[in-house]
Coordinates of C-alpha atoms and ligand atoms in Angstrom, one line a residue:
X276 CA 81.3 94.4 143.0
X277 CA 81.9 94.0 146.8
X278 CA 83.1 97.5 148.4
X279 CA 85.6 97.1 150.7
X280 CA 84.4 96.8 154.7
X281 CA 85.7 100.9 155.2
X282 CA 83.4 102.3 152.7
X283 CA 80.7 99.7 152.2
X284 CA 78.1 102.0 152.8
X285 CA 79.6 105.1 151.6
X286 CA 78.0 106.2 148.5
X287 CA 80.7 108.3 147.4
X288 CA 83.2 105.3 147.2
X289 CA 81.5 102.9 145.4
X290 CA 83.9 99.8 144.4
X291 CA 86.7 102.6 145.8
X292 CA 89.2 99.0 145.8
X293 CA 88.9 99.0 142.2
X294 CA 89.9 102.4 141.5
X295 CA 92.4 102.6 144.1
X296 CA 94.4 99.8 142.2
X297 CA 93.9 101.6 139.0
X298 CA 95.6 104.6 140.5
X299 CA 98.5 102.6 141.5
X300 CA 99.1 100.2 139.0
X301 CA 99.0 103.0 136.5
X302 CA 101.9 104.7 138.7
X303 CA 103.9 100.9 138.7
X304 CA 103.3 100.6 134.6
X305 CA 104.3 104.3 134.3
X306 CA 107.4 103.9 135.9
X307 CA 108.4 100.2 134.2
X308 CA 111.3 99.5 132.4
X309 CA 109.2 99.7 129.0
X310 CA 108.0 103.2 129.4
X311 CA 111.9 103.8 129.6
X312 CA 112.7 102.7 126.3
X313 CA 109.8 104.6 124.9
X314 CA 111.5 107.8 126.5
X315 CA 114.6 106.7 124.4
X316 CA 113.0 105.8 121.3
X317 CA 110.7 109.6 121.2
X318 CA 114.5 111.5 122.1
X319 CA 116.1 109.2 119.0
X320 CA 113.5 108.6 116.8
X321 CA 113.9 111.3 114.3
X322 CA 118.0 109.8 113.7
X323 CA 116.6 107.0 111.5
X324 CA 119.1 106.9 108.4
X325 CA 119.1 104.8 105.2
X326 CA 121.6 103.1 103.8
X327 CA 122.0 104.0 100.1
X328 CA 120.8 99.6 99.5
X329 CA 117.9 100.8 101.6
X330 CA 117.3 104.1 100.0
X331 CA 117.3 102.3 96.5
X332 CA 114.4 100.3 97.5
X333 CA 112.1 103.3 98.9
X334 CA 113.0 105.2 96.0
X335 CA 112.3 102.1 93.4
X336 CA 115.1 102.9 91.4
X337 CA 118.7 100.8 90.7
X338 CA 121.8 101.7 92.4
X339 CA 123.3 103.5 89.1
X340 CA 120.8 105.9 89.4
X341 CA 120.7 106.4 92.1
X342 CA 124.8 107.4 92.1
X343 CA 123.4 109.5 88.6
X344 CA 121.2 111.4 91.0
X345 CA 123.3 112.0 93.9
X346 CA 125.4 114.0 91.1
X347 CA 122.5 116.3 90.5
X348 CA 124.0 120.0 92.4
X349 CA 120.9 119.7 95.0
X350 CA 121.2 116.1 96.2
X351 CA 122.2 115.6 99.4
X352 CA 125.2 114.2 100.2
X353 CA 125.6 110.9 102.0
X354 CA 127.4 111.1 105.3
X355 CA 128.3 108.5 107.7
X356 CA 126.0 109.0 111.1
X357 CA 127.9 109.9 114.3
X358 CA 128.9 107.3 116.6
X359 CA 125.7 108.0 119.2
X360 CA 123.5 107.4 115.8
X361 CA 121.1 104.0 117.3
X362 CA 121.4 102.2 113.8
X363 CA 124.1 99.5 112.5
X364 CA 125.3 101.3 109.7
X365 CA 128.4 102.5 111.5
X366 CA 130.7 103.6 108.6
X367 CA 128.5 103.6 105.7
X368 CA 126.9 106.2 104.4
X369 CA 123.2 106.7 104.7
X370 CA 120.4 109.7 103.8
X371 CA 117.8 110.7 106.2
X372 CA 114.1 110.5 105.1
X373 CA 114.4 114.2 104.5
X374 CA 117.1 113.3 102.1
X375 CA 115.0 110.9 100.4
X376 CA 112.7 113.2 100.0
X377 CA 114.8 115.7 98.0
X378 CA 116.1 113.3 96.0
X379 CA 112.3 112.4 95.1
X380 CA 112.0 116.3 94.1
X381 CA 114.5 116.4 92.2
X382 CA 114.3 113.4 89.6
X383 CA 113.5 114.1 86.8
X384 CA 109.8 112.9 85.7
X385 CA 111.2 112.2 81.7
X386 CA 114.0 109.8 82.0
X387 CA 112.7 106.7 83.2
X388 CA 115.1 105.2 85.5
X389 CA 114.6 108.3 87.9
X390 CA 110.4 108.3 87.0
X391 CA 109.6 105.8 90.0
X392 CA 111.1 107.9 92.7
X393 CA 109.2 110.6 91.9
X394 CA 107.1 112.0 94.5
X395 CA 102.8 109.9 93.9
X396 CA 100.8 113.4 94.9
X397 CA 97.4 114.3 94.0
X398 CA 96.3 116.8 91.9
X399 CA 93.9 119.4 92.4
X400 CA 90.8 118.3 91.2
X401 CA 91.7 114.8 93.1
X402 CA 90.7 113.9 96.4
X403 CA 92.6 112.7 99.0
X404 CA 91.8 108.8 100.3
X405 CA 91.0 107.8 103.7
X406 CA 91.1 104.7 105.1
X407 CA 90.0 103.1 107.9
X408 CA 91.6 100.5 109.7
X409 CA 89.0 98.8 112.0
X410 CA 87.5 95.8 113.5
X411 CA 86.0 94.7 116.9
X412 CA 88.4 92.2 117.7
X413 CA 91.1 94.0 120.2
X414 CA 95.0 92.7 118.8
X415 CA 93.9 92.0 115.7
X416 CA 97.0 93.9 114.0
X417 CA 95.3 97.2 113.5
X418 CA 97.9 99.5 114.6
X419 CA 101.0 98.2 113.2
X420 CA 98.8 97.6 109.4
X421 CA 97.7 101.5 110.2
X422 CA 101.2 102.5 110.7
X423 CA 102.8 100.3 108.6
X424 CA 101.0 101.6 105.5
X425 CA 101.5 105.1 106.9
X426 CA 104.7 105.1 106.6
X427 CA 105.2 103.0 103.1
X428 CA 102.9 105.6 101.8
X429 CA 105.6 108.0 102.8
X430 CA 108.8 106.6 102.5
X431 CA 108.0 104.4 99.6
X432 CA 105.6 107.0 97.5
X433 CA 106.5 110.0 98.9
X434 CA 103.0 110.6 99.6
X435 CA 101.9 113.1 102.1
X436 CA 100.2 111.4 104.8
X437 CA 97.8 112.0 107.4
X438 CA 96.9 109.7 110.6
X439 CA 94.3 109.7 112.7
X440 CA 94.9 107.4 115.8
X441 CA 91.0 107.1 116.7
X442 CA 91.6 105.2 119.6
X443 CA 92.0 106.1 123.3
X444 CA 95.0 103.5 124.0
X445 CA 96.9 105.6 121.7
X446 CA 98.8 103.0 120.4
X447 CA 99.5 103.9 116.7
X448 CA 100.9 107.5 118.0
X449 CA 103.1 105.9 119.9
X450 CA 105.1 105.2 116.5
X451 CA 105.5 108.6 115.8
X452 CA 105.9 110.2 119.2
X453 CA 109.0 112.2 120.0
X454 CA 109.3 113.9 123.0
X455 CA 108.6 117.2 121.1
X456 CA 105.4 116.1 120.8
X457 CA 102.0 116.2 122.6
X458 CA 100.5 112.6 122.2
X459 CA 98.8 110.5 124.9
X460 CA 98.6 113.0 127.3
X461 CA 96.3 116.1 128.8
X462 CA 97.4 118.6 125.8
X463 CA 97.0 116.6 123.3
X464 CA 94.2 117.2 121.2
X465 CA 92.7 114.3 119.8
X466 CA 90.0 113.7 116.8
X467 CA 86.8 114.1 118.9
X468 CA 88.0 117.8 119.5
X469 CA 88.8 118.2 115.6
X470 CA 85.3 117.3 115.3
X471 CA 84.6 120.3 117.8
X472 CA 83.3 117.7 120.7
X473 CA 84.5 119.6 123.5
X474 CA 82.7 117.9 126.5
X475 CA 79.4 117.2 127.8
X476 CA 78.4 120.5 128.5
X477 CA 79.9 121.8 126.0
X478 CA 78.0 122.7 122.6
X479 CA 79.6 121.8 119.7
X480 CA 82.0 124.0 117.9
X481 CA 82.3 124.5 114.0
X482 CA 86.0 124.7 113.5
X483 CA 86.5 126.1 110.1
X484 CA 88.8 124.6 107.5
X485 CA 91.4 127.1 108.3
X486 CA 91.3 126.3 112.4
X487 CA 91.2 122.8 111.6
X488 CA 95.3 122.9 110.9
X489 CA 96.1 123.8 114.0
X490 CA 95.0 120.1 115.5
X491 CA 97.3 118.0 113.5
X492 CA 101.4 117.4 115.0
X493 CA 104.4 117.0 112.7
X494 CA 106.2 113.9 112.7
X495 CA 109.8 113.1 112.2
X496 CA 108.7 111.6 109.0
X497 CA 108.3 114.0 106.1
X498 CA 105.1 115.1 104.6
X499 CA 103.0 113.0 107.5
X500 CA 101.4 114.1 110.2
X501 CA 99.1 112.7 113.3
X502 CA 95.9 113.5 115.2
X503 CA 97.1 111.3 118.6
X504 CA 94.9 109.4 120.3
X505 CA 94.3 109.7 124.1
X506 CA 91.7 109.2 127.0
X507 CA 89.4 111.8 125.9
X508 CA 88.0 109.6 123.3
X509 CA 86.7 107.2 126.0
X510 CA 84.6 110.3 127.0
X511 CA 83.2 111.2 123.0
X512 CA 80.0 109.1 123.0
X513 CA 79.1 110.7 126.2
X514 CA 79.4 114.0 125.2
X515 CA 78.1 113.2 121.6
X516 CA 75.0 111.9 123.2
X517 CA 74.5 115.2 125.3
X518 CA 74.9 117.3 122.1
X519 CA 72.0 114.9 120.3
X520 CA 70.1 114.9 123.5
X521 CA 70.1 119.1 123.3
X522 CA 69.1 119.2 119.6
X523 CA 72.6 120.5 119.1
X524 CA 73.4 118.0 116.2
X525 CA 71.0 119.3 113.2
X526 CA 73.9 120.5 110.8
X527 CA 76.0 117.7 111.4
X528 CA 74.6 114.3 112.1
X529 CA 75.7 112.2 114.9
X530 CA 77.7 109.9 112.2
X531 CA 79.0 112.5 109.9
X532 CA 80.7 115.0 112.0
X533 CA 84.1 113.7 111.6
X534 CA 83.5 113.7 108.3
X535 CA 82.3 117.2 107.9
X536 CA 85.0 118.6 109.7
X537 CA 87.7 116.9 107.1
X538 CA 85.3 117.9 104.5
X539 CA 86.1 121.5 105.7
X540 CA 89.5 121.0 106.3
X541 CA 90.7 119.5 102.7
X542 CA 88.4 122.5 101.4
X543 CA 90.6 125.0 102.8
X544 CA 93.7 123.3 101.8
X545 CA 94.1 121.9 98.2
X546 CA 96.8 120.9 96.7
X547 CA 97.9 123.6 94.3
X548 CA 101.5 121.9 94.0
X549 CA 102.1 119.8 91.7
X550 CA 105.0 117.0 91.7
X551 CA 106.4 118.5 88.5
X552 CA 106.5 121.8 89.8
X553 CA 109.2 120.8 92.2
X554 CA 112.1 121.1 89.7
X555 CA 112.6 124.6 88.0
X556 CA 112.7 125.5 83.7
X557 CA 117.2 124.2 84.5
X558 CA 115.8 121.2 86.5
X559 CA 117.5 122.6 89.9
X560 CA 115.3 122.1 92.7
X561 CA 112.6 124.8 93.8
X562 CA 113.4 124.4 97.9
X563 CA 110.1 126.8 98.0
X564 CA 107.8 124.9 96.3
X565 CA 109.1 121.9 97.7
X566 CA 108.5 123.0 101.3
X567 CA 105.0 124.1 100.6
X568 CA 103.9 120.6 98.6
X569 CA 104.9 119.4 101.7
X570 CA 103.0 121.4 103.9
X571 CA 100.0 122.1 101.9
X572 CA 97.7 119.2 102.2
X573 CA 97.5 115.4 102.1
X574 CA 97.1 112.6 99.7
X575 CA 96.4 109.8 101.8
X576 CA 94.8 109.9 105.0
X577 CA 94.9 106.6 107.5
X578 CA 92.5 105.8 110.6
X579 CA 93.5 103.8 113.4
X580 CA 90.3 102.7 115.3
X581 CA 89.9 101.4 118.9
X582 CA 88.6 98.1 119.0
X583 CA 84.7 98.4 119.2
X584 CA 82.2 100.0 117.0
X585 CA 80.9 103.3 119.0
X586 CA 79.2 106.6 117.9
X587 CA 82.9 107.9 117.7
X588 CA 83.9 105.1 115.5
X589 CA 81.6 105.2 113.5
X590 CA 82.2 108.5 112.9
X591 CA 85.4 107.3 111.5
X592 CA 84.2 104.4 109.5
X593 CA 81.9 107.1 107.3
X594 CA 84.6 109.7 107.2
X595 CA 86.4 107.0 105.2
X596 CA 86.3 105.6 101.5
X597 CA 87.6 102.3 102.3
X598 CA 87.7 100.0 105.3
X599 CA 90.4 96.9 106.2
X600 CA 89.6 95.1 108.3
X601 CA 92.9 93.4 110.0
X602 CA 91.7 89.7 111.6
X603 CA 93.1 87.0 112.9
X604 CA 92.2 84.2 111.5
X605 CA 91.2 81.7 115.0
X606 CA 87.9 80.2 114.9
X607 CA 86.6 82.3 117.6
X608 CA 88.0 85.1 116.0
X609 CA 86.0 84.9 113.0
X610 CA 82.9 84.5 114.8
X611 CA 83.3 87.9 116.1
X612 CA 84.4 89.6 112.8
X613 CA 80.5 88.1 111.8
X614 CA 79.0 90.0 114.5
X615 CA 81.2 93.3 113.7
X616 CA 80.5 93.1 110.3
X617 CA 76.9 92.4 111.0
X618 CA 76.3 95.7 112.8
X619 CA 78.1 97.4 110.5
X620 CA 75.9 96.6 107.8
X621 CA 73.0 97.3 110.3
X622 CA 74.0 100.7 110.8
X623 CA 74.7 100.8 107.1
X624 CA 71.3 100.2 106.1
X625 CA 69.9 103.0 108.8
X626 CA 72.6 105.7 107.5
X627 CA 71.5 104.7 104.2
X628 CA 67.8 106.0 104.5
X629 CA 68.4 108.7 107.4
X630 CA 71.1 110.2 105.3
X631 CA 70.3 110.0 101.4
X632 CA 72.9 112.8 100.4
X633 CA 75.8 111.0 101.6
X634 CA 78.1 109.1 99.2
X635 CA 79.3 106.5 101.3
X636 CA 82.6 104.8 100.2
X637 CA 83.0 104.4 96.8
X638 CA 86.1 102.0 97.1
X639 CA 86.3 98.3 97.6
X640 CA 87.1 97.2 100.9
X641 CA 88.8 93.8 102.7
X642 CA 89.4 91.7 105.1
X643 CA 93.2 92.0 105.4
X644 CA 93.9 88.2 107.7
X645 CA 96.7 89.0 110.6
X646 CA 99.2 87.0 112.0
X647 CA 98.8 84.4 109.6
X648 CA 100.8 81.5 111.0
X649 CA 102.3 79.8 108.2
X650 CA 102.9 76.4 110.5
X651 CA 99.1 76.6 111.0
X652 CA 97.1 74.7 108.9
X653 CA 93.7 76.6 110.4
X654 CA 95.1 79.7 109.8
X655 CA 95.9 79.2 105.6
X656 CA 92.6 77.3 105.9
X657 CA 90.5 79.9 107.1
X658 CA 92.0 82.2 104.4
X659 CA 90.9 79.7 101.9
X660 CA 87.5 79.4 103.0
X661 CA 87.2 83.8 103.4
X662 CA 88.4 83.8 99.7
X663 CA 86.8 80.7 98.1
X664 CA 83.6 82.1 99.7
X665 CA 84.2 85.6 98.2
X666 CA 87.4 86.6 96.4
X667 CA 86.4 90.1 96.4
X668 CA 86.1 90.6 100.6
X669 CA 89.6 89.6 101.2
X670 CA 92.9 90.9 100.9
X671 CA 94.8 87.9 99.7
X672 CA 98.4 89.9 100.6
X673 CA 97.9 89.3 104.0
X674 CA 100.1 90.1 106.8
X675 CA 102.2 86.4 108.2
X676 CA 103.4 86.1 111.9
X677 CA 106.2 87.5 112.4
X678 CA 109.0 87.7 115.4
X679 CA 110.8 90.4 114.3
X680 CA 107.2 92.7 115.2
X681 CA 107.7 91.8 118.9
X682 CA 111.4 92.9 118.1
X683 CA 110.9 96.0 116.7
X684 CA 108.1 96.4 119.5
X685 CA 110.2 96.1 122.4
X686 CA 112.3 99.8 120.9
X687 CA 108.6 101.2 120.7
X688 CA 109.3 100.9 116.3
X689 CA 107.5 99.9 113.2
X690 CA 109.5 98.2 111.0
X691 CA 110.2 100.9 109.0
X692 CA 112.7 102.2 111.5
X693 CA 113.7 99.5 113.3
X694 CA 117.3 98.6 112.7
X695 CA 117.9 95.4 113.7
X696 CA 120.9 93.5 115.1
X697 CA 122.3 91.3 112.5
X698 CA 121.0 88.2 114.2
X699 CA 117.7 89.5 113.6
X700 CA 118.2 90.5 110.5
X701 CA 116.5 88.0 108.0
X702 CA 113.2 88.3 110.2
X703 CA 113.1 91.7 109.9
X704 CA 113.6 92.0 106.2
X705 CA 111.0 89.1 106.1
X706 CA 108.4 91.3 107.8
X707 CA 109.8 94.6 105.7
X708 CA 108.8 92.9 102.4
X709 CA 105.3 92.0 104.3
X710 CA 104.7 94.8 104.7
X711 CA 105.3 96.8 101.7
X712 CA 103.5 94.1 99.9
X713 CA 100.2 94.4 102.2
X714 CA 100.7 98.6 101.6
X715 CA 101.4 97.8 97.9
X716 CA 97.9 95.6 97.8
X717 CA 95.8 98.0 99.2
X718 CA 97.4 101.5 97.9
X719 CA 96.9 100.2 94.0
X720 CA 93.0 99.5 95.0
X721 CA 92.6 102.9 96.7
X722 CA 94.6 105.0 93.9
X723 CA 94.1 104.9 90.1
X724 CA 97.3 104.9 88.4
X725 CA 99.0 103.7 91.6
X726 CA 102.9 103.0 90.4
X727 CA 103.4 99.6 91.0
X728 CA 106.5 97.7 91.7
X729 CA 105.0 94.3 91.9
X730 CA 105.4 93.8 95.9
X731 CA 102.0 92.4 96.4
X732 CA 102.5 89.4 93.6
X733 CA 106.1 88.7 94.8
X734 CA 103.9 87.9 98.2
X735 CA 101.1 85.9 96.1
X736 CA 104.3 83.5 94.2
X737 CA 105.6 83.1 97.3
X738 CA 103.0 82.4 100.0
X739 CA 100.0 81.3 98.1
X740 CA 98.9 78.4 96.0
X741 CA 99.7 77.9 92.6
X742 CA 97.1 79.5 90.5
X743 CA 96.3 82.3 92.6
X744 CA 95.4 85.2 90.4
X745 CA 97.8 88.1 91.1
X746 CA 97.1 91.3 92.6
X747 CA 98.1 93.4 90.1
X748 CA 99.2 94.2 86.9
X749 CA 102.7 92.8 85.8
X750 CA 105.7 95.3 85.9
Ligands
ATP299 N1 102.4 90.0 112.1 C1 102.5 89.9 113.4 N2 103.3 88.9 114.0 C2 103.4 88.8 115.3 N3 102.9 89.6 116.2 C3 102.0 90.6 115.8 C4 101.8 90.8 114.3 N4 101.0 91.8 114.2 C5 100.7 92.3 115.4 N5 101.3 91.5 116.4 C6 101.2 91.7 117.8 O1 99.9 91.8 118.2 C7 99.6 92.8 119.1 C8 98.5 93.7 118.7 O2 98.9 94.5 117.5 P1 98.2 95.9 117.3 O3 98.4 96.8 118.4 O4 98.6 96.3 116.0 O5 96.7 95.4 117.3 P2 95.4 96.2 117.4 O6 94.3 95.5 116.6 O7 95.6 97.6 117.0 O8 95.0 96.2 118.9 P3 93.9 97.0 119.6 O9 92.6 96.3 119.3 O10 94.2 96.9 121.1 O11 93.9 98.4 119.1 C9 100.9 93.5 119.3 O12 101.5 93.1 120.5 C10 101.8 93.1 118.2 O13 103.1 93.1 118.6
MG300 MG1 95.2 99.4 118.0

């Protein structure tokens, strides 16, 4: 805390050395090799394409019927991608996500090799899910689960999906950033200005449900969209605190307002489209109806908190009906996931009485363990010990350390779009299944009638003890 000799003495400069090399190093990081491949990735990220192998498994169906489908006079036809296209499958043909999509609206819901690919969307009288992915420990895996199940939820289900990256390092927009977007920077609009914190001085403003569209940003993936994080977040408690401190909070309480504001939004946006409404009285497809299911509204809805447990996160921790909690499973790690959890339930049991008309999360939630080395014995051990001691706290689909994350990292991708050279290909199909089985695991606990392809037990036979009760139901 020593100031430098120049303005030791100058109140205006206190510590002036320490924000002087903040300035600068954020000009050296800005201008680093890495941000450079981020450019490249947000110019190219929406040319993703699937090869008809990969477009089988999103869509849950066999190969025959998927050739059966690609008959049907609105299917889109398979093209090979252009030379410049940044995947490896040079001359095959491959479908785009969009692709995938129409073929999801146009199977047909009563023959029951096409009945999986069908499109998992809500119906009107059923609300959409939020979950929260959050935990105190920072590099826990947050992010890339948040993302990760994100995108299953869209690619795999054909749910409509939205995130909310809660956190001011903006990390899990960063895996849905093109360069047509505004994320991580001053236009973008982040959560805490859904929730009509504007600043400190600022009162606070009651977006209705009808305003509240206008905050969330397409993605290149279809049917999801993001809330970005960015720096104003950092500022949130200050502001919220200001707003208390005026008396300006008595409609919306300090915890709830993110809450209210989605409450508001999903009022003013129902789904009135249903999946079997998508194909017309011929079975050709209804491009209208499609476009506005699409649109409409959401069925799943994803938090991505910052690592600590402020006003602002906590507004996203009671907005939700579920909570994961990604960990790593080191010793000191857990003792820290003890003192998160304790002040969760702390604040729990002061929400509880200040604010009986709230429902607070009806649905289970978990532990979900991170990097999970399989050579460590500590690692599987402390899984053990998290489930003997409670089987109902932990997600025993966990997520394993993987290489191929750091991989896919370096382009800026989740695994969903990364396409890897072929040396790296096992890992990466390795970390694929991973993930679909930890999005499998915790989708069929937050959905009734989930379909189920049996992801999550294919990870229980394979990773865990003999005996270990399986996830869910047997397909
Ligand atoms: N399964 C995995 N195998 C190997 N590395 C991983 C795995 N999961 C995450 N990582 C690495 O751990 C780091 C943190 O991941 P991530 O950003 O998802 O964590 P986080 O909890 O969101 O972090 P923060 O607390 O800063 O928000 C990243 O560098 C990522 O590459
Ligand atoms: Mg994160």
């Amino acid at each position: 805390m020593r100031d430098s000799p120049e303005q030791a003495g100058d109140p205006a400069y206190p510590n002036a050395g320490i924000f002087d090399f903040a300035a600068r190093a954020a000009r050296s990081v800005a201008s680093a090799q890495s941000a450079l491949r981020l450019a490249a990735t947000k110019e190219q990220r929406i040319l993703r394409r699937f090869s008809l192998r990969e477009a089988c498994g999103y869509l849950g169906i066999e190969r025959a019927t998927l050739d059966i489908m690609l008959r049907h006079p609105d299917a889109p036809t398979p093209v090979a991608p252009d030379s410049n296209a940044p995947t490896q499958f040079m001359q095959d043909p491959t479908l785009s996500a969009s692709d995938l999509m129409t073929l999801r609206a146009i199977a047909d819901s009563a023959n029951p090799a096409e009945a999986p690919a069908r499109p998992f969307w809500r119906g009107a009288d059923q609300p959409p899910v939020t979950i929260c992915f959050s935990s105190q420990k920072g590099g826990s895996g947050k992010s890339i689960a948040a993302s990760n199940l994100a995108i299953a939820a869209a690619l795999s289900y054909g749910m409509r999906v939205a995130v909310i990256d809660a956190d001011p390092q903006a990390t899990a927009s960063l895996y849905f950033a093109t360069d047509r977007m505004a994320v991580a920077n001053a236009e973008a609009a982040t959560f805490v200005r859904f929730m009509g914190v504007d600043g400190p001085k600022d009162p606070l403003v009651d977006h209705d449900g009808l305003a509240l569209d206008q905050f969330w940003q397409a993605t290149p993936w279809p049917g999801l969209r993001l809330l970005p994080g960015g720096a104003e977040i950092q500022e949130a408690d200050i502001a919220l605190h200001f707003l208390a401190a005026r008396g300006e909070l008595r409609e919306h309480p300090i915890h709830r307002i993110l809450r209210d504001a989605l409450g508001r939004w999903i009022k003013a946006h129902p789904a009135t489209v249903r999946a079997d409404d998508l194909r017309d009285a011929t079975g050709r497809l209804d491009r209208t109806a499609l476009a506005q299911g699409m649109s409409e509204t959401v069925d799943l809805i994803v938090i991505d908190c910052a690592p600590s447990l402020s006003i602002s996160q906590l507004n996203a921790v009671v907005a939700s009906d579920m909570l994961v909690v990604p960990q790593t499973m080191r010793g000191f790690d857990l003792s820290t996931l003890e003192i998160y959890l304790g002040s969760l339930a702390a604040y729990g049991d002061v929400l509880r009485t200040l604010d009986r008309g709230t429902a607070f999360a009806p649905l289970p939630s978990y532990i979900l363990p991170t990097i999970v080395s399989s050579q460590s014995d500590t690692d599987m051990r402390h899984v053990a010990e998290l489930y003997v001691a409670d089987p109902e706290i932990v997600c025993p689909v966990f997520y394993g350390r993987s290489e191929a994350v750091a991989n896919a990292a370096e382009d800026y991708m989740s695994i969903y779009e990364y396409a890897p050279p072929k040396s790296r290909r096992t890992s990466a199909s390795a970390f694929l299944a991973n993930a679909n089985a930890v999005a499998e695991a915790v989708l069929s606990r937050a959905f009734a009638d989930f379909p189920i392809r049996g992801y999550a037990n294919a990870f229980i036979r394979e990773r865990l003890p003999e005996g270990m009760p399986l996830w869910t139901r047997e397909v």
